[in-house]
mmCIF file with all atom_site columns, C-alpha atoms in Angstrom:
data_model
loop_
_atom_site.group_PDB
_atom_site.id
_atom_site.type_symbol
_atom_site.label_atom_id
_atom_site.label_alt_id
_atom_site.label_comp_id
_atom_site.label_asym_id
_atom_site.label_entity_id
_atom_site.label_seq_id
_atom_site.pdbx_PDB_ins_code
_atom_site.Cartn_x
_atom_site.Cartn_y
_atom_site.Cartn_z
_atom_site.occupancy
_atom_site.B_iso_or_equiv
_atom_site.pdbx_formal_charge
_atom_site.auth_seq_id
_atom_site.auth_comp_id
_atom_site.auth_asym_id
_atom_site.auth_atom_id
_atom_site.pdbx_PDB_model_num
ATOM 1   C CA . ASP J 1 1   ? 13.609 -55.660 158.764 1.00 61.00 ? 1   ASP J CA 1
ATOM 2   C CA . ALA J 1 2   ? 14.315 -51.952 159.225 1.00 79.00 ? 2   ALA J CA 1
ATOM 3   C CA . GLY J 1 3   ? 17.497 -50.670 157.691 1.00 91.00 ? 3   GLY J CA 1
ATOM 4   C CA . VAL J 1 4   ? 19.986 -48.237 159.162 1.00 95.00 ? 4   VAL J CA 1
ATOM 5   C CA . ILE J 1 5   ? 18.068 -45.222 160.427 1.00 96.00 ? 5   ILE J CA 1
ATOM 6   C CA . GLN J 1 6   ? 19.632 -41.772 160.496 1.00 97.00 ? 6   GLN J CA 1
ATOM 7   C CA . SER J 1 7   ? 18.247 -38.529 161.833 1.00 97.00 ? 7   SER J CA 1
ATOM 8   C CA . PRO J 1 8   ? 17.757 -35.801 160.990 1.00 97.00 ? 8   PRO J CA 1
ATOM 9   C CA . ARG J 1 9   ? 17.570 -36.136 157.210 1.00 95.00 ? 9   ARG J CA 1
ATOM 10  C CA . HIS J 1 10  ? 18.463 -32.480 156.780 1.00 96.00 ? 10  HIS J CA 1
ATOM 11  C CA . GLU J 1 11  ? 20.114 -30.075 159.188 1.00 96.00 ? 11  GLU J CA 1
ATOM 12  C CA . VAL J 1 12  ? 20.722 -26.391 158.615 1.00 96.00 ? 12  VAL J CA 1
ATOM 13  C CA . THR J 1 13  ? 22.447 -24.414 161.310 1.00 95.00 ? 13  THR J CA 1
ATOM 14  C CA . GLU J 1 14  ? 24.665 -21.424 161.820 1.00 96.00 ? 14  GLU J CA 1
ATOM 15  C CA . MET J 1 15  ? 28.395 -21.508 162.164 1.00 96.00 ? 15  MET J CA 1
ATOM 16  C CA . GLY J 1 16  ? 29.542 -22.061 165.722 1.00 96.00 ? 16  GLY J CA 1
ATOM 17  C CA . GLN J 1 17  ? 26.539 -24.118 166.755 1.00 96.00 ? 17  GLN J CA 1
ATOM 18  C CA . GLU J 1 18  ? 26.742 -27.672 168.013 1.00 97.00 ? 18  GLU J CA 1
ATOM 19  C CA . VAL J 1 19  ? 25.424 -30.324 165.637 1.00 97.00 ? 19  VAL J CA 1
ATOM 20  C CA . THR J 1 20  ? 24.460 -33.859 166.615 1.00 98.00 ? 20  THR J CA 1
ATOM 21  C CA . LEU J 1 21  ? 23.767 -36.535 164.035 1.00 98.00 ? 21  LEU J CA 1
ATOM 22  C CA . ARG J 1 22  ? 22.113 -39.781 165.094 1.00 98.00 ? 22  ARG J CA 1
ATOM 23  C CA . CYS J 1 23  ? 22.224 -43.339 163.840 1.00 98.00 ? 23  CYS J CA 1
ATOM 24  C CA . LYS J 1 24  ? 20.409 -46.550 164.688 1.00 98.00 ? 24  LYS J CA 1
ATOM 25  C CA . PRO J 1 25  ? 22.177 -49.553 163.140 1.00 97.00 ? 25  PRO J CA 1
ATOM 26  C CA . ILE J 1 26  ? 20.509 -52.738 161.997 1.00 95.00 ? 26  ILE J CA 1
ATOM 27  C CA . SER J 1 27  ? 19.758 -54.972 164.950 1.00 94.00 ? 27  SER J CA 1
ATOM 28  C CA . GLY J 1 28  ? 22.430 -57.624 165.435 1.00 93.00 ? 28  GLY J CA 1
ATOM 29  C CA . HIS J 1 29  ? 25.112 -55.807 163.475 1.00 93.00 ? 29  HIS J CA 1
ATOM 30  C CA . ASP J 1 30  ? 28.358 -55.518 165.406 1.00 93.00 ? 30  ASP J CA 1
ATOM 31  C CA . TYR J 1 31  ? 30.125 -52.903 163.281 1.00 92.00 ? 31  TYR J CA 1
ATOM 32  C CA . LEU J 1 32  ? 29.079 -49.300 162.788 1.00 95.00 ? 32  LEU J CA 1
ATOM 33  C CA . PHE J 1 33  ? 30.710 -46.808 160.429 1.00 94.00 ? 33  PHE J CA 1
ATOM 34  C CA . TRP J 1 34  ? 30.426 -43.046 159.959 1.00 96.00 ? 34  TRP J CA 1
ATOM 35  C CA . TYR J 1 35  ? 31.229 -41.649 156.494 1.00 95.00 ? 35  TYR J CA 1
ATOM 36  C CA . ARG J 1 36  ? 31.278 -38.140 155.082 1.00 96.00 ? 36  ARG J CA 1
ATOM 37  C CA . GLN J 1 37  ? 30.500 -37.398 151.439 1.00 94.00 ? 37  GLN J CA 1
ATOM 38  C CA . THR J 1 38  ? 31.574 -34.197 149.681 1.00 92.00 ? 38  THR J CA 1
ATOM 39  C CA . MET J 1 39  ? 31.959 -33.278 146.032 1.00 87.00 ? 39  MET J CA 1
ATOM 40  C CA . MET J 1 40  ? 35.665 -32.628 146.471 1.00 87.00 ? 40  MET J CA 1
ATOM 41  C CA . ARG J 1 41  ? 36.683 -35.672 148.492 1.00 87.00 ? 41  ARG J CA 1
ATOM 42  C CA . GLY J 1 42  ? 33.962 -38.208 147.757 1.00 88.00 ? 42  GLY J CA 1
ATOM 43  C CA . LEU J 1 43  ? 33.088 -40.729 150.474 1.00 91.00 ? 43  LEU J CA 1
ATOM 44  C CA . GLU J 1 44  ? 35.479 -40.847 153.396 1.00 91.00 ? 44  GLU J CA 1
ATOM 45  C CA . LEU J 1 45  ? 35.412 -43.043 156.464 1.00 91.00 ? 45  LEU J CA 1
ATOM 46  C CA . LEU J 1 46  ? 35.500 -40.953 159.631 1.00 95.00 ? 46  LEU J CA 1
ATOM 47  C CA . ILE J 1 47  ? 35.350 -43.582 162.370 1.00 94.00 ? 47  ILE J CA 1
ATOM 48  C CA . TYR J 1 48  ? 34.117 -47.079 163.009 1.00 93.00 ? 48  TYR J CA 1
ATOM 49  C CA . PHE J 1 49  ? 33.012 -49.057 166.067 1.00 94.00 ? 49  PHE J CA 1
ATOM 50  C CA . ASN J 1 50  ? 33.058 -52.734 166.914 1.00 92.00 ? 50  ASN J CA 1
ATOM 51  C CA . ASN J 1 51  ? 30.712 -53.857 169.671 1.00 94.00 ? 51  ASN J CA 1
ATOM 52  C CA . ASN J 1 52  ? 30.242 -50.219 170.694 1.00 95.00 ? 52  ASN J CA 1
ATOM 53  C CA . VAL J 1 53  ? 33.985 -49.599 171.030 1.00 94.00 ? 53  VAL J CA 1
ATOM 54  C CA . PRO J 1 54  ? 35.705 -47.079 168.720 1.00 94.00 ? 54  PRO J CA 1
ATOM 55  C CA . ILE J 1 55  ? 38.374 -48.933 166.759 1.00 90.00 ? 55  ILE J CA 1
ATOM 56  C CA . ASP J 1 56  ? 39.751 -46.449 164.248 1.00 88.00 ? 56  ASP J CA 1
ATOM 57  C CA . ASP J 1 57  ? 39.089 -42.714 164.349 1.00 91.00 ? 57  ASP J CA 1
ATOM 58  C CA . SER J 1 58  ? 41.966 -41.697 162.108 1.00 89.00 ? 58  SER J CA 1
ATOM 59  C CA . GLY J 1 59  ? 39.523 -40.269 159.583 1.00 90.00 ? 59  GLY J CA 1
ATOM 60  C CA . MET J 1 60  ? 38.015 -37.778 162.004 1.00 93.00 ? 60  MET J CA 1
ATOM 61  C CA . PRO J 1 61  ? 39.106 -34.419 160.588 1.00 88.00 ? 61  PRO J CA 1
ATOM 62  C CA . GLU J 1 62  ? 39.552 -32.398 163.758 1.00 86.00 ? 62  GLU J CA 1
ATOM 63  C CA . ASP J 1 63  ? 38.992 -32.344 167.480 1.00 91.00 ? 63  ASP J CA 1
ATOM 64  C CA . ARG J 1 64  ? 35.737 -30.569 166.786 1.00 95.00 ? 64  ARG J CA 1
ATOM 65  C CA . PHE J 1 65  ? 34.377 -33.949 165.689 1.00 97.00 ? 65  PHE J CA 1
ATOM 66  C CA . SER J 1 66  ? 33.475 -36.642 168.192 1.00 97.00 ? 66  SER J CA 1
ATOM 67  C CA . ALA J 1 67  ? 31.502 -39.871 167.980 1.00 97.00 ? 67  ALA J CA 1
ATOM 68  C CA . LYS J 1 68  ? 29.992 -42.116 170.597 1.00 97.00 ? 68  LYS J CA 1
ATOM 69  C CA . MET J 1 69  ? 28.168 -45.405 170.719 1.00 97.00 ? 69  MET J CA 1
ATOM 70  C CA . PRO J 1 70  ? 26.640 -45.773 174.177 1.00 97.00 ? 70  PRO J CA 1
ATOM 71  C CA . ASN J 1 71  ? 24.882 -49.015 173.246 1.00 95.00 ? 71  ASN J CA 1
ATOM 72  C CA . ALA J 1 72  ? 24.450 -51.444 170.383 1.00 95.00 ? 72  ALA J CA 1
ATOM 73  C CA . SER J 1 73  ? 21.445 -49.639 168.966 1.00 95.00 ? 73  SER J CA 1
ATOM 74  C CA . PHE J 1 74  ? 22.544 -46.018 168.936 1.00 96.00 ? 74  PHE J CA 1
ATOM 75  C CA . SER J 1 75  ? 25.436 -43.828 167.841 1.00 98.00 ? 75  SER J CA 1
ATOM 76  C CA . THR J 1 76  ? 26.009 -40.100 167.571 1.00 98.00 ? 76  THR J CA 1
ATOM 77  C CA . LEU J 1 77  ? 28.392 -37.928 165.598 1.00 98.00 ? 77  LEU J CA 1
ATOM 78  C CA . LYS J 1 78  ? 28.859 -34.501 167.114 1.00 98.00 ? 78  LYS J CA 1
ATOM 79  C CA . ILE J 1 79  ? 30.465 -31.394 165.666 1.00 97.00 ? 79  ILE J CA 1
ATOM 80  C CA . GLN J 1 80  ? 31.249 -28.565 168.076 1.00 96.00 ? 80  GLN J CA 1
ATOM 81  C CA . PRO J 1 81  ? 31.705 -25.830 167.030 1.00 96.00 ? 81  PRO J CA 1
ATOM 82  C CA . SER J 1 82  ? 30.476 -26.307 163.460 1.00 96.00 ? 82  SER J CA 1
ATOM 83  C CA . GLU J 1 83  ? 32.045 -24.525 160.488 1.00 96.00 ? 83  GLU J CA 1
ATOM 84  C CA . PRO J 1 84  ? 30.822 -23.965 156.903 1.00 96.00 ? 84  PRO J CA 1
ATOM 85  C CA . ARG J 1 85  ? 33.426 -26.435 155.580 1.00 95.00 ? 85  ARG J CA 1
ATOM 86  C CA . ASP J 1 86  ? 31.702 -29.186 157.564 1.00 96.00 ? 86  ASP J CA 1
ATOM 87  C CA . SER J 1 87  ? 28.779 -28.986 155.148 1.00 97.00 ? 87  SER J CA 1
ATOM 88  C CA . ALA J 1 88  ? 28.391 -32.434 153.610 1.00 97.00 ? 88  ALA J CA 1
ATOM 89  C CA . VAL J 1 89  ? 26.250 -35.541 153.612 1.00 96.00 ? 89  VAL J CA 1
ATOM 90  C CA . TYR J 1 90  ? 27.042 -37.791 156.556 1.00 97.00 ? 90  TYR J CA 1
ATOM 91  C CA . PHE J 1 91  ? 26.297 -41.477 156.255 1.00 96.00 ? 91  PHE J CA 1
ATOM 92  C CA . CYS J 1 92  ? 26.066 -44.128 158.906 1.00 96.00 ? 92  CYS J CA 1
ATOM 93  C CA . ALA J 1 93  ? 26.518 -47.768 157.912 1.00 94.00 ? 93  ALA J CA 1
ATOM 94  C CA . SER J 1 94  ? 26.427 -51.033 159.809 1.00 94.00 ? 94  SER J CA 1
ATOM 95  C CA . SER J 1 95  ? 27.490 -54.584 159.098 1.00 91.00 ? 95  SER J CA 1
ATOM 96  C CA . LEU J 1 96  ? 27.736 -58.029 160.569 1.00 89.00 ? 96  LEU J CA 1
ATOM 97  C CA . GLY J 1 97  ? 31.425 -58.658 160.765 1.00 82.00 ? 97  GLY J CA 1
ATOM 98  C CA . GLN J 1 98  ? 33.741 -57.121 158.240 1.00 71.00 ? 98  GLN J CA 1
ATOM 99  C CA . GLY J 1 99  ? 30.977 -56.517 155.737 1.00 73.00 ? 99  GLY J CA 1
ATOM 100 C CA . ILE J 1 100 ? 32.411 -58.646 152.977 1.00 71.00 ? 100 ILE J CA 1
ATOM 101 C CA . GLY J 1 101 ? 30.329 -61.810 153.158 1.00 69.00 ? 101 GLY J CA 1
ATOM 102 C CA . PRO J 1 102 ? 27.837 -62.530 150.369 1.00 65.00 ? 102 PRO J CA 1
ATOM 103 C CA . ASN J 1 103 ? 24.935 -61.683 152.640 1.00 66.00 ? 103 ASN J CA 1
ATOM 104 C CA . GLN J 1 104 ? 26.816 -59.353 154.965 1.00 78.00 ? 104 GLN J CA 1
ATOM 105 C CA . PRO J 1 105 ? 27.621 -56.120 153.150 1.00 83.00 ? 105 PRO J CA 1
ATOM 106 C CA . GLN J 1 106 ? 27.788 -52.756 154.816 1.00 89.00 ? 106 GLN J CA 1
ATOM 107 C CA . HIS J 1 107 ? 24.261 -51.368 154.882 1.00 91.00 ? 107 HIS J CA 1
ATOM 108 C CA . PHE J 1 108 ? 23.980 -47.600 154.599 1.00 93.00 ? 108 PHE J CA 1
ATOM 109 C CA . GLY J 1 109 ? 21.437 -45.220 156.020 1.00 94.00 ? 109 GLY J CA 1
ATOM 110 C CA . ASP J 1 110 ? 19.874 -42.482 153.903 1.00 93.00 ? 110 ASP J CA 1
ATOM 111 C CA . GLY J 1 111 ? 22.361 -39.930 155.182 1.00 95.00 ? 111 GLY J CA 1
ATOM 112 C CA . THR J 1 112 ? 22.046 -36.532 156.830 1.00 97.00 ? 112 THR J CA 1
ATOM 113 C CA . ARG J 1 113 ? 22.579 -33.509 154.619 1.00 96.00 ? 113 ARG J CA 1
ATOM 114 C CA . LEU J 1 114 ? 24.279 -30.932 156.829 1.00 97.00 ? 114 LEU J CA 1
ATOM 115 C CA . SER J 1 115 ? 24.486 -27.296 155.837 1.00 97.00 ? 115 SER J CA 1
ATOM 116 C CA . ILE J 1 116 ? 26.446 -24.868 157.997 1.00 97.00 ? 116 ILE J CA 1
ATOM 117 C CA . LEU J 1 117 ? 25.716 -21.237 157.189 1.00 95.00 ? 117 LEU J CA 1
ATOM 118 C CA . ALA R 2 1   ? 47.324 -47.146 151.018 1.00 70.00 ? 1   ALA R CA 1
ATOM 119 C CA . GLN R 2 2   ? 44.669 -48.400 148.683 1.00 81.00 ? 2   GLN R CA 1
ATOM 120 C CA . THR R 2 3   ? 43.173 -46.078 146.086 1.00 91.00 ? 3   THR R CA 1
ATOM 121 C CA . VAL R 2 4   ? 40.185 -46.449 143.814 1.00 95.00 ? 4   VAL R CA 1
ATOM 122 C CA . THR R 2 5   ? 39.889 -44.456 140.599 1.00 96.00 ? 5   THR R CA 1
ATOM 123 C CA . GLN R 2 6   ? 36.827 -43.892 138.475 1.00 96.00 ? 6   GLN R CA 1
ATOM 124 C CA . SER R 2 7   ? 37.957 -41.987 135.416 1.00 95.00 ? 7   SER R CA 1
ATOM 125 C CA . GLN R 2 8   ? 34.503 -41.190 134.034 1.00 95.00 ? 8   GLN R CA 1
ATOM 126 C CA . PRO R 2 9   ? 32.778 -38.449 136.058 1.00 95.00 ? 9   PRO R CA 1
ATOM 127 C CA . GLU R 2 10  ? 29.684 -38.727 133.862 1.00 97.00 ? 10  GLU R CA 1
ATOM 128 C CA . MET R 2 11  ? 28.243 -41.233 131.428 1.00 97.00 ? 11  MET R CA 1
ATOM 129 C CA . SER R 2 12  ? 25.005 -41.491 129.494 1.00 97.00 ? 12  SER R CA 1
ATOM 130 C CA . VAL R 2 13  ? 23.222 -44.395 127.863 1.00 97.00 ? 13  VAL R CA 1
ATOM 131 C CA . GLN R 2 14  ? 20.128 -44.817 125.772 1.00 97.00 ? 14  GLN R CA 1
ATOM 132 C CA . GLU R 2 15  ? 17.334 -46.764 127.404 1.00 97.00 ? 15  GLU R CA 1
ATOM 133 C CA . ALA R 2 16  ? 17.599 -50.514 126.632 1.00 97.00 ? 16  ALA R CA 1
ATOM 134 C CA . GLU R 2 17  ? 21.244 -50.157 125.586 1.00 97.00 ? 17  GLU R CA 1
ATOM 135 C CA . THR R 2 18  ? 24.360 -51.398 127.388 1.00 98.00 ? 18  THR R CA 1
ATOM 136 C CA . VAL R 2 19  ? 26.860 -49.229 129.250 1.00 98.00 ? 19  VAL R CA 1
ATOM 137 C CA . THR R 2 20  ? 30.161 -49.987 130.964 1.00 98.00 ? 20  THR R CA 1
ATOM 138 C CA . LEU R 2 21  ? 31.508 -48.005 133.896 1.00 98.00 ? 21  LEU R CA 1
ATOM 139 C CA . SER R 2 22  ? 35.242 -48.161 134.556 1.00 98.00 ? 22  SER R CA 1
ATOM 140 C CA . CYS R 2 23  ? 37.095 -48.601 137.823 1.00 98.00 ? 23  CYS R CA 1
ATOM 141 C CA . THR R 2 24  ? 40.749 -49.206 138.595 1.00 97.00 ? 24  THR R CA 1
ATOM 142 C CA . TYR R 2 25  ? 42.357 -49.678 141.972 1.00 96.00 ? 25  TYR R CA 1
ATOM 143 C CA . ASP R 2 26  ? 45.764 -49.841 143.487 1.00 94.00 ? 26  ASP R CA 1
ATOM 144 C CA . THR R 2 27  ? 46.711 -52.300 146.203 1.00 90.00 ? 27  THR R CA 1
ATOM 145 C CA . SER R 2 28  ? 49.598 -54.482 147.265 1.00 88.00 ? 28  SER R CA 1
ATOM 146 C CA . GLU R 2 29  ? 47.245 -57.023 148.809 1.00 86.00 ? 29  GLU R CA 1
ATOM 147 C CA . SER R 2 30  ? 46.329 -60.281 147.111 1.00 85.00 ? 30  SER R CA 1
ATOM 148 C CA . ASP R 2 31  ? 43.079 -60.993 148.898 1.00 86.00 ? 31  ASP R CA 1
ATOM 149 C CA . TYR R 2 32  ? 40.349 -58.387 148.860 1.00 90.00 ? 32  TYR R CA 1
ATOM 150 C CA . TYR R 2 33  ? 36.789 -57.609 147.811 1.00 91.00 ? 33  TYR R CA 1
ATOM 151 C CA . LEU R 2 34  ? 35.392 -55.149 145.312 1.00 94.00 ? 34  LEU R CA 1
ATOM 152 C CA . PHE R 2 35  ? 31.939 -53.640 145.205 1.00 94.00 ? 35  PHE R CA 1
ATOM 153 C CA . TRP R 2 36  ? 29.749 -51.414 143.100 1.00 96.00 ? 36  TRP R CA 1
ATOM 154 C CA . TYR R 2 37  ? 27.280 -49.227 145.006 1.00 95.00 ? 37  TYR R CA 1
ATOM 155 C CA . LYS R 2 38  ? 24.464 -47.235 143.440 1.00 96.00 ? 38  LYS R CA 1
ATOM 156 C CA . GLN R 2 39  ? 23.335 -43.894 144.856 1.00 94.00 ? 39  GLN R CA 1
ATOM 157 C CA . PRO R 2 40  ? 20.093 -42.584 143.332 1.00 93.00 ? 40  PRO R CA 1
ATOM 158 C CA . PRO R 2 41  ? 18.899 -39.005 143.966 1.00 89.00 ? 41  PRO R CA 1
ATOM 159 C CA . SER R 2 42  ? 17.281 -40.255 147.163 1.00 85.00 ? 42  SER R CA 1
ATOM 160 C CA . ARG R 2 43  ? 20.866 -40.525 148.509 1.00 86.00 ? 43  ARG R CA 1
ATOM 161 C CA . GLN R 2 44  ? 20.516 -44.119 149.668 1.00 87.00 ? 44  GLN R CA 1
ATOM 162 C CA . MET R 2 45  ? 23.639 -46.229 149.029 1.00 90.00 ? 45  MET R CA 1
ATOM 163 C CA . ILE R 2 46  ? 22.576 -49.537 147.506 1.00 92.00 ? 46  ILE R CA 1
ATOM 164 C CA . LEU R 2 47  ? 24.907 -52.473 146.973 1.00 91.00 ? 47  LEU R CA 1
ATOM 165 C CA . VAL R 2 48  ? 24.720 -53.566 143.336 1.00 95.00 ? 48  VAL R CA 1
ATOM 166 C CA . ILE R 2 49  ? 27.324 -56.305 143.079 1.00 94.00 ? 49  ILE R CA 1
ATOM 167 C CA . ARG R 2 50  ? 30.389 -57.724 144.842 1.00 92.00 ? 50  ARG R CA 1
ATOM 168 C CA . GLN R 2 51  ? 33.445 -59.639 143.669 1.00 93.00 ? 51  GLN R CA 1
ATOM 169 C CA . GLU R 2 52  ? 35.942 -61.708 145.631 1.00 90.00 ? 52  GLU R CA 1
ATOM 170 C CA . ALA R 2 53  ? 39.482 -61.226 144.363 1.00 91.00 ? 53  ALA R CA 1
ATOM 171 C CA . TYR R 2 54  ? 40.286 -64.924 144.687 1.00 89.00 ? 54  TYR R CA 1
ATOM 172 C CA . LYS R 2 55  ? 37.505 -65.832 142.268 1.00 88.00 ? 55  LYS R CA 1
ATOM 173 C CA . GLN R 2 56  ? 38.305 -65.731 138.565 1.00 87.00 ? 56  GLN R CA 1
ATOM 174 C CA . GLN R 2 57  ? 34.671 -65.930 137.568 1.00 93.00 ? 57  GLN R CA 1
ATOM 175 C CA . ASN R 2 58  ? 33.061 -62.552 137.051 1.00 95.00 ? 58  ASN R CA 1
ATOM 176 C CA . ALA R 2 59  ? 30.095 -61.769 139.310 1.00 94.00 ? 59  ALA R CA 1
ATOM 177 C CA . THR R 2 60  ? 26.663 -61.236 137.794 1.00 95.00 ? 60  THR R CA 1
ATOM 178 C CA . GLU R 2 61  ? 23.407 -59.963 139.273 1.00 93.00 ? 61  GLU R CA 1
ATOM 179 C CA . ASN R 2 62  ? 20.561 -59.935 136.753 1.00 95.00 ? 62  ASN R CA 1
ATOM 180 C CA . ARG R 2 63  ? 21.329 -57.075 134.309 1.00 97.00 ? 63  ARG R CA 1
ATOM 181 C CA . PHE R 2 64  ? 24.530 -56.152 136.151 1.00 97.00 ? 64  PHE R CA 1
ATOM 182 C CA . SER R 2 65  ? 27.853 -57.870 135.569 1.00 97.00 ? 65  SER R CA 1
ATOM 183 C CA . VAL R 2 66  ? 31.491 -57.078 136.166 1.00 97.00 ? 66  VAL R CA 1
ATOM 184 C CA . ASN R 2 67  ? 34.684 -57.552 134.214 1.00 97.00 ? 67  ASN R CA 1
ATOM 185 C CA . PHE R 2 68  ? 37.302 -58.251 136.855 1.00 96.00 ? 68  PHE R CA 1
ATOM 186 C CA . GLN R 2 69  ? 40.901 -58.169 135.622 1.00 95.00 ? 69  GLN R CA 1
ATOM 187 C CA . LYS R 2 70  ? 43.055 -58.824 138.691 1.00 94.00 ? 70  LYS R CA 1
ATOM 188 C CA . ALA R 2 71  ? 46.422 -58.403 137.012 1.00 94.00 ? 71  ALA R CA 1
ATOM 189 C CA . ALA R 2 72  ? 45.359 -55.098 135.516 1.00 95.00 ? 72  ALA R CA 1
ATOM 190 C CA . LYS R 2 73  ? 43.605 -54.095 138.763 1.00 96.00 ? 73  LYS R CA 1
ATOM 191 C CA . SER R 2 74  ? 40.496 -53.268 136.826 1.00 97.00 ? 74  SER R CA 1
ATOM 192 C CA . PHE R 2 75  ? 36.876 -53.777 137.885 1.00 97.00 ? 75  PHE R CA 1
ATOM 193 C CA . SER R 2 76  ? 34.316 -52.461 135.397 1.00 98.00 ? 76  SER R CA 1
ATOM 194 C CA . LEU R 2 77  ? 30.539 -52.630 135.724 1.00 98.00 ? 77  LEU R CA 1
ATOM 195 C CA . LYS R 2 78  ? 28.344 -53.499 132.756 1.00 98.00 ? 78  LYS R CA 1
ATOM 196 C CA . ILE R 2 79  ? 24.668 -52.618 132.824 1.00 98.00 ? 79  ILE R CA 1
ATOM 197 C CA . SER R 2 80  ? 22.634 -54.366 130.160 1.00 98.00 ? 80  SER R CA 1
ATOM 198 C CA . ASP R 2 81  ? 19.181 -53.332 128.943 1.00 97.00 ? 81  ASP R CA 1
ATOM 199 C CA . SER R 2 82  ? 19.494 -50.003 130.771 1.00 98.00 ? 82  SER R CA 1
ATOM 200 C CA . GLN R 2 83  ? 16.370 -48.727 132.466 1.00 97.00 ? 83  GLN R CA 1
ATOM 201 C CA . LEU R 2 84  ? 15.365 -45.242 133.589 1.00 96.00 ? 84  LEU R CA 1
ATOM 202 C CA . GLY R 2 85  ? 15.679 -46.401 137.186 1.00 95.00 ? 85  GLY R CA 1
ATOM 203 C CA . ASP R 2 86  ? 19.372 -47.101 136.636 1.00 97.00 ? 86  ASP R CA 1
ATOM 204 C CA . ALA R 2 87  ? 20.083 -43.366 136.547 1.00 97.00 ? 87  ALA R CA 1
ATOM 205 C CA . ALA R 2 88  ? 22.240 -42.673 139.597 1.00 97.00 ? 88  ALA R CA 1
ATOM 206 C CA . MET R 2 89  ? 25.756 -42.152 140.889 1.00 96.00 ? 89  MET R CA 1
ATOM 207 C CA . TYR R 2 90  ? 27.761 -45.358 140.848 1.00 97.00 ? 90  TYR R CA 1
ATOM 208 C CA . PHE R 2 91  ? 30.639 -45.901 143.242 1.00 96.00 ? 91  PHE R CA 1
ATOM 209 C CA . CYS R 2 92  ? 33.333 -48.513 143.007 1.00 97.00 ? 92  CYS R CA 1
ATOM 210 C CA . ALA R 2 93  ? 34.681 -49.628 146.394 1.00 94.00 ? 93  ALA R CA 1
ATOM 211 C CA . TYR R 2 94  ? 37.475 -51.797 147.757 1.00 92.00 ? 94  TYR R CA 1
ATOM 212 C CA . ILE R 2 95  ? 38.094 -53.542 151.060 1.00 89.00 ? 95  ILE R CA 1
ATOM 213 C CA . ASN R 2 96  ? 40.910 -55.745 152.274 1.00 84.00 ? 96  ASN R CA 1
ATOM 214 C CA . SER R 2 97  ? 39.924 -59.167 153.494 1.00 76.00 ? 97  SER R CA 1
ATOM 215 C CA . GLY R 2 98  ? 42.735 -59.359 156.007 1.00 70.00 ? 98  GLY R CA 1
ATOM 216 C CA . ALA R 2 99  ? 42.084 -59.436 159.723 1.00 63.00 ? 99  ALA R CA 1
ATOM 217 C CA . GLY R 2 100 ? 41.550 -56.019 161.202 1.00 64.00 ? 100 GLY R CA 1
ATOM 218 C CA . SER R 2 101 ? 40.696 -54.371 157.910 1.00 66.00 ? 101 SER R CA 1
ATOM 219 C CA . TYR R 2 102 ? 37.254 -52.869 157.805 1.00 70.00 ? 102 TYR R CA 1
ATOM 220 C CA . GLN R 2 103 ? 37.596 -49.713 155.774 1.00 78.00 ? 103 GLN R CA 1
ATOM 221 C CA . LEU R 2 104 ? 35.749 -49.417 152.491 1.00 85.00 ? 104 LEU R CA 1
ATOM 222 C CA . THR R 2 105 ? 37.696 -47.194 150.103 1.00 90.00 ? 105 THR R CA 1
ATOM 223 C CA . PHE R 2 106 ? 35.463 -45.547 147.508 1.00 93.00 ? 106 PHE R CA 1
ATOM 224 C CA . GLY R 2 107 ? 36.112 -44.005 144.117 1.00 94.00 ? 107 GLY R CA 1
ATOM 225 C CA . LYS R 2 108 ? 34.797 -40.519 143.370 1.00 93.00 ? 108 LYS R CA 1
ATOM 226 C CA . GLY R 2 109 ? 31.834 -41.907 141.472 1.00 95.00 ? 109 GLY R CA 1
ATOM 227 C CA . THR R 2 110 ? 30.350 -41.869 137.970 1.00 97.00 ? 110 THR R CA 1
ATOM 228 C CA . LYS R 2 111 ? 27.063 -40.125 137.310 1.00 97.00 ? 111 LYS R CA 1
ATOM 229 C CA . LEU R 2 112 ? 24.994 -42.233 134.925 1.00 98.00 ? 112 LEU R CA 1
ATOM 230 C CA . SER R 2 113 ? 22.156 -40.671 132.951 1.00 97.00 ? 113 SER R CA 1
ATOM 231 C CA . VAL R 2 114 ? 19.651 -42.821 131.065 1.00 97.00 ? 114 VAL R CA 1
ATOM 232 C CA . ILE R 2 115 ? 18.102 -41.230 128.007 1.00 97.00 ? 115 ILE R CA 1
ATOM 233 C CA . PRO R 2 116 ? 14.528 -42.298 127.184 1.00 95.00 ? 116 PRO R CA 1
#
């Protein structure tokens, strides 16, 4: 069973450019989460979806950030325009239900390391 | 709001020895779940162990066990017979079990080094 798949693994781009991060959740999972990891702030939840519908985006830092989930097998996190302070590792995770059951934790992808020059 | 604190930014342990990583949390809820995740240099977040707050018995998974002290809001991770592959960042995490609560709150992490 394939895990959560994120692409690209690394992204380096110049300030002001649009960045799109992609995520394919585990098949059958009904929740999808986007996290950002930085040295200063650790792991922070940005937004999560239930059955493709955004439920809580209170963690999205600014209007420059947007996320979509057009179907159950694909989600994107977009930053436009990008800034150097957006440099971080972005993780996508998915779960069946709340992600607390003994066999239903949140499964994380390998993350995208984003560097904005 | 819930907070999770890991007071040890870095720890080291000799191979085959035992190490304990500390975690405290703050919540007004009575029903919740706690987790330890491992993040090796490959960046992948791997679930190590989980604990239900309503269970008094401490969770164990092979060489990994927890010491859950609900009244003290403490949730430490013990790694026995440490192996080189245990070297990683370890994150303590919390989630409410109430309806509508889906946010994992993470601590800042503890970097564990294993000395051969």
